[in-house]
Amino acid sequence: MLDPDLAKIWVYLATSPLLGLTMTLVAYSLAHRLYVYTNYHPALNPVVTAVGCLVLCLIVTDTSYAAYFEGGKFIHFLLGPATVALAVPLHQQFAKLRRIWLPVLIALIAGVTTGALTSVAIAQLFGASYLTQLSLAPKSVTAPVAMGISEQIGGLPSLTAALVVTTGIIGALGGTQLLSLLRINDDSIRGIAMGLTAHGIGTARAFQISSEMGAFAGLAMALSALITAVMLPGLLRLIGLLV
């Protein structure tokens, strides 16, 4: 039996935009506590577990995504200032960035090209539809940019958003372990790889490891979004996916 006070709170929240905001904050708080309790186990990344909790809550309470997002959009709004704030740790790494800007730029162009073309090739190999291939191509870019690119090239933005989140979660879960297996220990290189392949979720994971890794992940996330927006239509025309 639900406590009468909790029932009143739920009834109030269920009819208020605060529902989505409250659910998001509670889910992330619980997920982060679990993450700390397990000594930062990568399989329990708070982004992943918080998303899982939210999906479960929406299903159990029969709450539509539109009703949730009425409050969740306040968190969404903060994404912009948080992205701009990534410039602070990057400024602290500016001296190192000046020394390695050319390799970083080459790596970003190579990464964007490889990520887009391999994802389309794998989709074709498994018989994915034309629409799915176009939706999949910008999957490694941060969600707002990826959805915009997907719309412009003829993909399905909602499908792209789901693929972007999935890509970020996989990158956050296994990216650092893969880099360790490859004996890549330089935090700037690890950060570039995480930001390039797993966008914001990978950047959040990188900041949990070191500020240098997070700074370069934020740089890679921002620049790869720009490079993808410029290069992707040309790449897709090159392989005949766009006319």
Coordinates of N, CA and C in Angstrom, one line a residue:
M1 N 0.8 -1.2 0.0 CA 0.0 0.0 0.0 C 0.9 1.3 0.0
L2 N 0.6 2.2 -0.9 CA 1.5 3.4 -1.1 C 1.1 4.3 0.1
D3 N 2.2 4.9 0.7 CA 2.0 5.9 1.8 C 1.1 7.0 1.3
P4 N 0.1 7.4 2.1 CA -0.8 8.5 1.7 C -0.1 9.8 1.3
D5 N 1.0 10.1 2.0 CA 1.7 11.3 1.6 C 2.4 11.2 0.3
L6 N 3.0 10.0 0.1 CA 3.6 9.7 -1.2 C 2.6 9.7 -2.4
A7 N 1.4 9.2 -2.1 CA 0.4 9.2 -3.1 C 0.0 10.6 -3.5
K8 N -0.1 11.5 -2.5 CA -0.5 12.9 -2.8 C 0.6 13.5 -3.6
I9 N 1.9 13.3 -3.3 CA 3.0 13.8 -4.1 C 2.9 13.3 -5.5
W10 N 2.6 12.0 -5.7 CA 2.6 11.4 -7.0 C 1.4 12.1 -7.8
V11 N 0.2 12.2 -7.2 CA -0.9 12.8 -7.9 C -0.6 14.2 -8.3
Y12 N 0.1 15.0 -7.4 CA 0.5 16.3 -7.8 C 1.5 16.3 -9.0
L13 N 2.5 15.5 -8.9 CA 3.5 15.5 -9.9 C 3.0 15.0 -11.2
A14 N 2.0 14.0 -11.2 CA 1.5 13.4 -12.4 C 0.8 14.4 -13.3
T15 N 0.3 15.5 -12.6 CA -0.4 16.6 -13.4 C 0.5 17.8 -13.6
S16 N 1.8 17.7 -13.3 CA 2.6 18.9 -13.4 C 3.8 18.6 -14.3
P17 N 4.3 19.6 -14.9 CA 5.6 19.4 -15.7 C 6.8 19.0 -14.9
L18 N 6.6 19.2 -13.6 CA 7.7 18.8 -12.7 C 7.9 17.3 -12.7
L19 N 7.0 16.5 -13.2 CA 7.1 15.1 -13.2 C 8.4 14.6 -13.9
G20 N 8.6 15.1 -15.1 CA 9.8 14.7 -15.8 C 11.1 15.1 -15.2
L21 N 11.1 16.3 -14.7 CA 12.3 16.9 -14.0 C 12.6 16.0 -12.7
T22 N 11.5 15.8 -11.9 CA 11.7 15.0 -10.7 C 12.2 13.6 -11.0
M23 N 11.6 12.9 -12.0 CA 11.9 11.6 -12.4 C 13.4 11.5 -12.8
T24 N 13.8 12.5 -13.6 CA 15.2 12.5 -14.1 C 16.2 12.7 -13.0
L25 N 15.9 13.6 -12.1 CA 16.9 13.9 -11.0 C 17.0 12.7 -10.0
V26 N 15.8 12.1 -9.7 CA 15.8 11.0 -8.8 C 16.5 9.8 -9.4
A27 N 16.2 9.5 -10.7 CA 16.8 8.4 -11.4 C 18.3 8.5 -11.5
Y28 N 18.8 9.8 -11.8 CA 20.2 9.9 -11.9 C 20.9 9.9 -10.6
S29 N 20.2 10.4 -9.6 CA 20.8 10.4 -8.2 C 21.0 8.9 -7.7
L30 N 19.9 8.1 -7.9 CA 20.0 6.7 -7.5 C 21.1 6.0 -8.3
A31 N 21.1 6.3 -9.6 CA 22.1 5.6 -10.5 C 23.5 6.0 -10.1
H32 N 23.8 7.2 -9.8 CA 25.1 7.7 -9.4 C 25.5 7.1 -8.0
R33 N 24.6 6.9 -7.1 CA 24.9 6.3 -5.8 C 25.3 4.8 -6.1
L34 N 24.6 4.2 -7.0 CA 24.9 2.8 -7.3 C 26.3 2.7 -7.9
Y35 N 26.6 3.6 -8.8 CA 27.9 3.7 -9.5 C 29.0 3.9 -8.5
V36 N 28.8 4.8 -7.5 CA 29.8 5.0 -6.5 C 30.0 3.8 -5.6
Y37 N 28.8 3.2 -5.2 CA 28.8 2.0 -4.3 C 29.6 0.8 -4.9
T38 N 29.5 0.7 -6.3 CA 30.2 -0.4 -6.9 C 31.6 0.0 -7.4
N39 N 32.1 1.0 -6.8 CA 33.5 1.5 -7.0 C 33.7 1.9 -8.5
Y40 N 32.7 2.6 -9.1 CA 32.7 3.1 -10.5 C 32.9 2.0 -11.5
H41 N 32.1 0.9 -11.3 CA 32.2 -0.2 -12.3 C 31.6 0.4 -13.7
P42 N 32.3 0.2 -14.8 CA 31.9 0.8 -16.1 C 30.5 0.2 -16.5
A43 N 30.2 -1.0 -16.2 CA 28.9 -1.6 -16.6 C 27.7 -0.9 -15.9
L44 N 28.0 -0.2 -14.9 CA 26.9 0.6 -14.2 C 27.1 2.1 -14.3
N45 N 27.5 2.5 -15.5 CA 27.6 3.9 -15.8 C 26.2 4.6 -15.5
P46 N 26.3 5.7 -14.7 CA 25.0 6.3 -14.3 C 24.1 6.7 -15.4
V47 N 24.7 7.1 -16.6 CA 23.8 7.5 -17.7 C 23.0 6.3 -18.2
V48 N 23.6 5.1 -18.2 CA 23.0 3.9 -18.7 C 21.9 3.5 -17.7
T49 N 22.2 3.4 -16.4 CA 21.3 2.9 -15.5 C 20.1 3.9 -15.3
A50 N 20.4 5.2 -15.3 CA 19.4 6.2 -15.2 C 18.4 6.1 -16.4
V51 N 18.9 6.0 -17.6 CA 18.0 5.8 -18.7 C 17.1 4.6 -18.6
G52 N 17.7 3.5 -18.1 CA 17.0 2.2 -17.9 C 15.9 2.5 -16.8
C53 N 16.2 3.1 -15.7 CA 15.2 3.4 -14.7 C 14.1 4.3 -15.2
L54 N 14.4 5.3 -16.0 CA 13.4 6.2 -16.6 C 12.5 5.4 -17.5
V55 N 13.0 4.6 -18.4 CA 12.2 3.8 -19.3 C 11.3 2.9 -18.5
L56 N 11.8 2.3 -17.5 CA 11.0 1.4 -16.7 C 9.9 2.1 -16.0
C57 N 10.2 3.3 -15.4 CA 9.2 4.1 -14.8 C 8.1 4.6 -15.7
L58 N 8.5 5.0 -16.9 CA 7.5 5.4 -17.9 C 6.5 4.3 -18.3
I59 N 7.1 3.1 -18.4 CA 6.3 1.9 -18.8 C 5.3 1.6 -17.6
V60 N 5.9 1.5 -16.4 CA 5.1 1.0 -15.2 C 4.0 2.0 -14.9
T61 N 4.3 3.3 -15.0 CA 3.3 4.3 -14.7 C 2.4 4.7 -15.9
D62 N 2.7 4.1 -17.0 CA 1.9 4.4 -18.2 C 2.0 5.9 -18.6
T63 N 3.2 6.5 -18.4 CA 3.4 7.9 -18.7 C 4.0 8.1 -20.1
S64 N 3.4 8.9 -20.9 CA 3.8 9.1 -22.3 C 5.2 9.9 -22.3
Y65 N 5.9 9.7 -23.3 CA 7.2 10.5 -23.4 C 6.9 12.0 -23.5
A66 N 5.8 12.3 -24.2 CA 5.5 13.8 -24.3 C 5.3 14.4 -22.9
A67 N 4.5 13.7 -22.0 CA 4.3 14.2 -20.7 C 5.6 14.2 -19.9
Y68 N 6.4 13.2 -20.0 CA 7.7 13.2 -19.3 C 8.6 14.4 -19.8
F69 N 8.6 14.7 -21.1 CA 9.5 15.7 -21.6 C 9.1 17.1 -21.3
E70 N 7.8 17.3 -20.9 CA 7.3 18.6 -20.4 C 8.2 19.1 -19.3
G71 N 8.7 18.2 -18.4 CA 9.6 18.6 -17.3 C 11.0 18.2 -17.7
G72 N 11.2 17.2 -18.4 CA 12.6 16.8 -18.8 C 13.3 17.8 -19.7
K73 N 12.5 18.7 -20.3 CA 13.1 19.7 -21.2 C 13.9 20.7 -20.4
F74 N 13.7 20.8 -19.1 CA 14.5 21.7 -18.3 C 15.9 21.2 -18.2
I75 N 16.0 19.9 -18.1 CA 17.4 19.3 -18.1 C 18.0 19.4 -19.5
H76 N 17.1 19.2 -20.5 CA 17.6 19.3 -21.9 C 18.1 20.7 -22.2
F77 N 17.5 21.7 -21.6 CA 17.9 23.1 -21.8 C 19.3 23.3 -21.3
L78 N 19.6 22.7 -20.2 CA 20.9 22.8 -19.5 C 22.1 22.2 -20.3
L79 N 21.7 21.4 -21.3 CA 22.7 20.7 -22.1 C 23.6 21.7 -22.9
G80 N 23.0 22.8 -23.3 CA 23.7 23.9 -24.0 C 24.8 24.5 -23.2
P81 N 24.4 25.1 -22.0 CA 25.4 25.7 -21.1 C 26.5 24.7 -20.7
A82 N 26.0 23.4 -20.5 CA 27.0 22.4 -20.0 C 28.0 22.2 -21.1
T83 N 27.6 22.2 -22.4 CA 28.5 22.0 -23.5 C 29.5 23.1 -23.6
V84 N 29.0 24.4 -23.4 CA 29.9 25.5 -23.5 C 30.9 25.5 -22.4
A85 N 30.5 25.0 -21.2 CA 31.4 24.9 -20.0 C 32.5 23.9 -20.3
L86 N 32.4 23.1 -21.3 CA 33.5 22.2 -21.6 C 34.8 22.9 -22.1
A87 N 34.6 24.2 -22.5 CA 35.7 25.0 -22.9 C 36.7 25.3 -21.8
V88 N 36.2 25.3 -20.5 CA 37.0 25.6 -19.4 C 38.2 24.6 -19.2
P89 N 37.9 23.3 -19.1 CA 39.0 22.4 -19.0 C 39.8 22.3 -20.2
L90 N 39.2 22.5 -21.4 CA 40.0 22.5 -22.6 C 41.0 23.7 -22.6
H91 N 40.6 24.8 -22.1 CA 41.5 26.0 -22.0 C 42.7 25.6 -21.2
Q92 N 42.5 24.8 -20.2 CA 43.7 24.4 -19.3 C 44.6 23.5 -20.1
Q93 N 44.2 22.9 -21.2 CA 45.0 22.0 -22.0 C 45.4 22.7 -23.3
F94 N 45.3 24.0 -23.3 CA 45.5 24.7 -24.6 C 47.0 24.6 -25.1
A95 N 47.9 24.6 -24.2 CA 49.3 24.5 -24.6 C 49.6 23.2 -25.3
K96 N 49.0 22.1 -24.7 CA 49.2 20.8 -25.4 C 48.5 20.7 -26.7
L97 N 47.3 21.3 -26.7 CA 46.5 21.3 -28.0 C 47.3 22.0 -29.1
R98 N 48.0 23.1 -28.8 CA 48.7 23.8 -29.8 C 49.8 22.9 -30.4
R99 N 50.4 22.0 -29.6 CA 51.4 21.2 -30.2 C 50.9 20.0 -31.0
I100 N 49.7 19.6 -30.8 CA 49.2 18.4 -31.5 C 48.0 18.7 -32.3
W101 N 47.7 19.9 -32.7 CA 46.4 20.2 -33.4 C 46.3 19.5 -34.7
L102 N 47.5 19.4 -35.4 CA 47.4 18.8 -36.8 C 47.1 17.3 -36.7
P103 N 47.8 16.5 -35.8 CA 47.4 15.1 -35.7 C 45.9 14.9 -35.2
V104 N 45.5 15.9 -34.3 CA 44.1 15.8 -33.8 C 43.1 16.0 -35.0
L105 N 43.4 17.0 -35.8 CA 42.5 17.3 -37.0 C 42.5 16.1 -37.9
I106 N 43.6 15.5 -38.2 CA 43.7 14.4 -39.1 C 42.9 13.2 -38.5
A107 N 43.1 13.0 -37.2 CA 42.4 11.9 -36.6 C 40.9 12.1 -36.6
L108 N 40.4 13.3 -36.4 CA 39.0 13.6 -36.4 C 38.4 13.3 -37.8
I109 N 39.1 13.8 -38.9 CA 38.6 13.6 -40.2 C 38.5 12.1 -40.5
A110 N 39.6 11.4 -40.2 CA 39.7 9.9 -40.4 C 38.6 9.2 -39.6
G111 N 38.4 9.6 -38.4 CA 37.4 9.0 -37.5 C 36.0 9.2 -38.0
V112 N 35.7 10.4 -38.4 CA 34.3 10.7 -39.0 C 34.1 9.9 -40.2
T113 N 35.1 9.9 -41.1 CA 34.9 9.1 -42.4 C 34.7 7.6 -42.1
T114 N 35.6 7.1 -41.3 CA 35.6 5.6 -41.0 C 34.2 5.3 -40.3
G115 N 33.9 6.1 -39.3 CA 32.6 5.8 -38.5 C 31.4 5.8 -39.4
A116 N 31.3 6.8 -40.3 CA 30.1 6.9 -41.1 C 30.1 5.7 -42.2
L117 N 31.2 5.5 -42.9 CA 31.2 4.5 -44.0 C 31.1 3.1 -43.4
T118 N 31.7 2.8 -42.3 CA 31.6 1.4 -41.8 C 30.2 1.1 -41.3
S119 N 29.6 2.1 -40.7 CA 28.2 1.9 -40.2 C 27.3 1.6 -41.3
V120 N 27.4 2.4 -42.4 CA 26.6 2.2 -43.6 C 26.9 0.8 -44.2
A121 N 28.1 0.5 -44.3 CA 28.5 -0.8 -44.9 C 28.0 -2.0 -44.1
I122 N 28.1 -1.9 -42.8 CA 27.5 -3.0 -42.0 C 26.0 -3.1 -42.1
A123 N 25.4 -1.9 -42.2 CA 23.9 -1.9 -42.4 C 23.5 -2.5 -43.7
Q124 N 24.3 -2.2 -44.7 CA 24.0 -2.8 -46.1 C 24.2 -4.3 -46.0
L125 N 25.3 -4.7 -45.3 CA 25.6 -6.2 -45.2 C 24.5 -7.0 -44.6
F126 N 23.8 -6.4 -43.6 CA 22.7 -7.0 -42.9 C 21.3 -6.7 -43.5
G127 N 21.4 -6.1 -44.7 CA 20.1 -5.9 -45.4 C 19.2 -4.8 -44.9
A128 N 19.8 -3.8 -44.2 CA 19.0 -2.7 -43.6 C 18.4 -1.8 -44.8
S129 N 17.3 -1.2 -44.5 CA 16.6 -0.4 -45.5 C 17.4 0.8 -45.8
Y130 N 17.1 1.5 -46.9 CA 17.7 2.7 -47.3 C 17.5 3.8 -46.2
L131 N 16.3 3.9 -45.7 CA 16.1 4.9 -44.6 C 16.9 4.6 -43.4
T132 N 17.1 3.3 -43.0 CA 17.9 3.0 -41.9 C 19.3 3.4 -42.1
Q133 N 19.8 3.1 -43.3 CA 21.2 3.4 -43.6 C 21.5 4.9 -43.4
L134 N 20.6 5.7 -44.0 CA 20.7 7.2 -43.8 C 20.6 7.6 -42.4
S135 N 19.7 7.0 -41.6 CA 19.6 7.3 -40.2 C 20.8 6.9 -39.4
L136 N 21.4 5.9 -39.8 CA 22.6 5.4 -39.1 C 23.9 6.1 -39.3
A137 N 24.0 6.7 -40.5 CA 25.3 7.4 -40.9 C 25.8 8.4 -39.8
P138 N 24.9 9.3 -39.2 CA 25.5 10.3 -38.3 C 25.4 9.8 -36.8
K139 N 25.4 8.5 -36.6 CA 25.1 8.0 -35.2 C 26.2 8.4 -34.2
S140 N 27.4 8.8 -34.6 CA 28.5 9.0 -33.6 C 28.5 10.5 -33.2
V141 N 27.6 11.3 -33.7 CA 27.6 12.7 -33.4 C 26.6 13.0 -32.3
T142 N 26.8 14.1 -31.5 CA 25.9 14.4 -30.4 C 24.5 14.6 -31.0
A143 N 23.5 14.1 -30.2 CA 22.1 13.9 -30.7 C 21.5 15.1 -31.4
P144 N 21.5 16.4 -30.9 CA 20.9 17.5 -31.6 C 21.4 17.7 -33.0
V145 N 22.7 17.6 -33.2 CA 23.4 17.7 -34.5 C 23.0 16.5 -35.4
A146 N 23.1 15.3 -34.8 CA 22.8 14.1 -35.6 C 21.4 14.1 -36.1
M147 N 20.5 14.6 -35.3 CA 19.1 14.6 -35.8 C 18.9 15.6 -36.9
G148 N 19.6 16.7 -36.8 CA 19.5 17.7 -37.9 C 20.1 17.2 -39.2
I149 N 21.3 16.5 -39.0 CA 21.9 16.0 -40.2 C 21.0 14.9 -40.9
S150 N 20.5 14.0 -40.0 CA 19.6 13.0 -40.5 C 18.4 13.5 -41.3
E151 N 17.8 14.6 -40.8 CA 16.7 15.2 -41.5 C 17.1 15.7 -42.8
Q152 N 18.3 16.4 -42.9 CA 18.7 17.0 -44.1 C 19.1 16.0 -45.2
I153 N 19.6 14.8 -44.8 CA 20.0 13.8 -45.8 C 18.9 12.8 -46.1
G154 N 17.7 13.0 -45.4 CA 16.6 12.1 -45.8 C 16.4 10.9 -44.8
G155 N 17.1 10.9 -43.7 CA 16.9 9.9 -42.7 C 15.8 10.2 -41.8
L156 N 15.6 9.3 -40.8 CA 14.5 9.5 -39.8 C 15.1 10.0 -38.5
P157 N 14.9 11.2 -38.1 CA 15.6 11.8 -36.9 C 15.3 11.0 -35.6
S158 N 14.1 10.5 -35.4 CA 13.8 9.8 -34.2 C 14.6 8.5 -34.1
L159 N 14.8 7.8 -35.3 CA 15.6 6.6 -35.3 C 17.1 7.0 -35.0
T160 N 17.5 8.1 -35.6 CA 18.9 8.5 -35.4 C 19.1 8.8 -34.0
A161 N 18.2 9.4 -33.3 CA 18.3 9.8 -31.9 C 18.5 8.5 -31.0
A162 N 17.7 7.5 -31.3 CA 17.9 6.2 -30.6 C 19.2 5.6 -30.9
L163 N 19.7 5.6 -32.1 CA 21.0 5.0 -32.5 C 22.1 5.8 -31.8
V164 N 22.0 7.1 -31.8 CA 23.0 8.0 -31.1 C 23.2 7.6 -29.6
V165 N 22.0 7.5 -29.0 CA 22.1 7.1 -27.5 C 22.7 5.7 -27.4
T166 N 22.3 4.8 -28.2 CA 22.9 3.4 -28.1 C 24.4 3.4 -28.4
T167 N 24.8 4.2 -29.4 CA 26.2 4.3 -29.7 C 27.0 4.9 -28.5
G168 N 26.4 5.9 -27.9 CA 27.1 6.5 -26.7 C 27.2 5.6 -25.5
I169 N 26.1 4.8 -25.3 CA 26.2 3.9 -24.1 C 27.2 2.8 -24.4
I170 N 27.2 2.3 -25.6 CA 28.2 1.2 -25.9 C 29.6 1.8 -25.7
G171 N 29.8 3.0 -26.2 CA 31.2 3.6 -26.1 C 31.6 3.8 -24.7
A172 N 30.6 4.3 -23.9 CA 30.9 4.6 -22.5 C 31.2 3.3 -21.7
L173 N 30.5 2.2 -22.1 CA 30.7 0.9 -21.4 C 32.0 0.3 -21.7
G174 N 32.4 0.3 -23.0 CA 33.5 -0.5 -23.4 C 34.7 0.3 -24.0
G175 N 34.5 1.6 -24.2 CA 35.6 2.4 -24.9 C 36.9 2.4 -24.1
T176 N 36.8 2.7 -22.8 CA 38.1 2.8 -22.1 C 38.8 1.5 -21.9
Q177 N 38.0 0.4 -21.8 CA 38.6 -0.9 -21.7 C 39.3 -1.3 -23.0
L178 N 38.6 -1.0 -24.1 CA 39.2 -1.3 -25.4 C 40.5 -0.5 -25.6
L179 N 40.5 0.7 -25.2 CA 41.8 1.5 -25.3 C 42.9 1.0 -24.4
S180 N 42.5 0.5 -23.2 CA 43.5 -0.1 -22.4 C 44.1 -1.4 -23.0
L181 N 43.2 -2.2 -23.6 CA 43.7 -3.4 -24.2 C 44.6 -3.1 -25.3
L182 N 44.4 -2.0 -26.0 CA 45.3 -1.6 -27.1 C 46.5 -0.8 -26.6
R183 N 46.6 -0.7 -25.3 CA 47.7 -0.1 -24.6 C 47.9 1.4 -25.0
I184 N 46.8 2.1 -25.1 CA 46.8 3.5 -25.4 C 46.5 4.2 -24.1
N185 N 47.6 4.8 -23.5 CA 47.5 5.3 -22.2 C 47.5 6.8 -22.1
D186 N 47.8 7.5 -23.2 CA 47.8 9.0 -23.2 C 46.4 9.5 -23.1
D187 N 46.1 10.3 -22.0 CA 44.7 10.7 -21.8 C 44.2 11.6 -22.9
S188 N 45.1 12.3 -23.6 CA 44.6 13.2 -24.7 C 44.1 12.3 -25.8
I189 N 44.8 11.3 -26.1 CA 44.4 10.4 -27.2 C 43.2 9.6 -26.9
R190 N 43.1 9.1 -25.6 CA 41.9 8.4 -25.1 C 40.7 9.3 -25.2
G191 N 40.9 10.6 -24.8 CA 39.8 11.5 -24.8 C 39.3 11.8 -26.2
I192 N 40.2 12.0 -27.2 CA 39.8 12.2 -28.6 C 39.0 11.0 -29.1
A193 N 39.4 9.8 -28.8 CA 38.7 8.6 -29.2 C 37.3 8.5 -28.6
M194 N 37.2 8.8 -27.3 CA 35.9 8.7 -26.7 C 34.9 9.8 -27.2
G195 N 35.4 11.0 -27.3 CA 34.5 12.1 -27.8 C 34.1 11.9 -29.3
L196 N 35.0 11.3 -30.1 CA 34.8 11.1 -31.5 C 33.8 10.0 -31.7
T197 N 33.8 8.9 -30.9 CA 33.0 7.8 -31.2 C 31.7 7.7 -30.3
A198 N 31.8 8.3 -29.1 CA 30.7 8.2 -28.2 C 30.1 9.5 -27.7
H199 N 30.4 10.6 -28.4 CA 29.9 11.9 -28.2 C 29.7 12.3 -26.7
G200 N 28.6 12.9 -26.3 CA 28.4 13.4 -24.9 C 28.5 12.3 -23.9
I201 N 28.0 11.2 -24.1 CA 28.0 10.1 -23.1 C 29.4 9.7 -22.9
G202 N 30.2 9.5 -24.0 CA 31.6 9.1 -23.9 C 32.4 10.2 -23.2
T203 N 32.0 11.5 -23.4 CA 32.7 12.6 -22.8 C 32.5 12.6 -21.3
A204 N 31.3 12.3 -20.9 CA 31.0 12.3 -19.5 C 31.8 11.2 -18.8
R205 N 31.9 10.0 -19.5 CA 32.7 8.9 -19.0 C 34.2 9.3 -18.9
A206 N 34.7 10.1 -19.9 CA 36.1 10.5 -19.9 C 36.3 11.5 -18.7
F207 N 35.4 12.4 -18.4 CA 35.6 13.3 -17.3 C 35.7 12.5 -16.0
Q208 N 35.0 11.3 -15.9 CA 35.1 10.6 -14.7 C 36.5 10.0 -14.5
I209 N 37.3 9.9 -15.5 CA 38.6 9.3 -15.4 C 39.7 10.4 -15.2
S210 N 39.6 11.4 -16.0 CA 40.6 12.6 -15.7 C 40.1 13.8 -16.5
S211 N 40.5 15.0 -15.9 CA 40.0 16.2 -16.6 C 40.7 16.4 -17.9
E212 N 41.9 15.9 -18.1 CA 42.5 16.0 -19.4 C 41.8 15.2 -20.5
M213 N 41.5 14.0 -20.1 CA 40.7 13.1 -21.0 C 39.4 13.7 -21.3
G214 N 38.7 14.2 -20.3 CA 37.4 14.9 -20.6 C 37.5 16.1 -21.5
A215 N 38.6 16.9 -21.3 CA 38.7 18.1 -22.1 C 38.9 17.7 -23.6
F216 N 39.7 16.7 -23.9 CA 40.0 16.4 -25.3 C 38.7 15.6 -25.8
A217 N 38.0 14.9 -25.0 CA 36.8 14.3 -25.4 C 35.7 15.3 -25.8
G218 N 35.6 16.4 -25.0 CA 34.7 17.5 -25.4 C 35.1 18.2 -26.7
L219 N 36.4 18.4 -26.9 CA 36.9 19.0 -28.1 C 36.5 18.1 -29.3
A220 N 36.8 16.8 -29.2 CA 36.5 15.9 -30.3 C 35.0 15.8 -30.6
M221 N 34.2 15.8 -29.5 CA 32.7 15.8 -29.7 C 32.3 17.0 -30.5
A222 N 32.8 18.2 -30.2 CA 32.3 19.4 -30.9 C 32.8 19.4 -32.3
L223 N 34.1 19.1 -32.5 CA 34.7 19.2 -33.8 C 34.2 18.1 -34.8
S224 N 33.9 16.9 -34.2 CA 33.4 15.9 -35.1 C 32.0 16.1 -35.5
A225 N 31.2 16.9 -34.7 CA 29.9 17.2 -35.1 C 30.0 18.2 -36.3
L226 N 30.9 19.2 -36.2 CA 31.1 20.1 -37.3 C 31.6 19.4 -38.6
I227 N 32.6 18.6 -38.4 CA 33.2 17.9 -39.6 C 32.1 16.9 -40.2
T228 N 31.3 16.3 -39.4 CA 30.3 15.4 -40.0 C 29.3 16.1 -40.7
A229 N 28.8 17.3 -40.2 CA 27.8 18.1 -40.9 C 28.3 18.5 -42.3
V230 N 29.6 18.8 -42.4 CA 30.2 19.3 -43.6 C 30.5 18.1 -44.6
M231 N 31.1 17.0 -44.1 CA 31.6 16.0 -44.9 C 30.5 14.9 -45.3
L232 N 29.6 14.6 -44.4 CA 28.8 13.4 -44.5 C 28.0 13.4 -45.8
P233 N 27.3 14.5 -46.2 CA 26.6 14.4 -47.5 C 27.5 14.1 -48.7
G234 N 28.7 14.6 -48.7 CA 29.6 14.3 -49.8 C 30.1 12.8 -49.8
L235 N 30.3 12.3 -48.6 CA 30.7 10.9 -48.4 C 29.6 10.0 -48.9
L236 N 28.3 10.3 -48.6 CA 27.2 9.5 -49.0 C 27.0 9.6 -50.5
R237 N 27.3 10.7 -51.1 CA 27.2 10.8 -52.6 C 28.3 10.0 -53.2
L238 N 29.5 10.0 -52.6 CA 30.6 9.3 -53.1 C 30.3 7.8 -53.2
I239 N 29.6 7.2 -52.3 CA 29.3 5.8 -52.3 C 28.0 5.5 -52.9
G240 N 27.3 6.6 -53.5 CA 26.1 6.4 -54.2 C 24.8 6.3 -53.4
L241 N 24.9 6.6 -52.1 CA 23.7 6.5 -51.3 C 22.8 7.8 -51.4
L242 N 23.5 8.9 -51.8 CA 22.7 10.1 -52.1 C 23.0 10.5 -53.6
V243 N 22.0 11.1 -54.2 CA 22.2 11.6 -55.6 C 22.5 13.1 -55.5

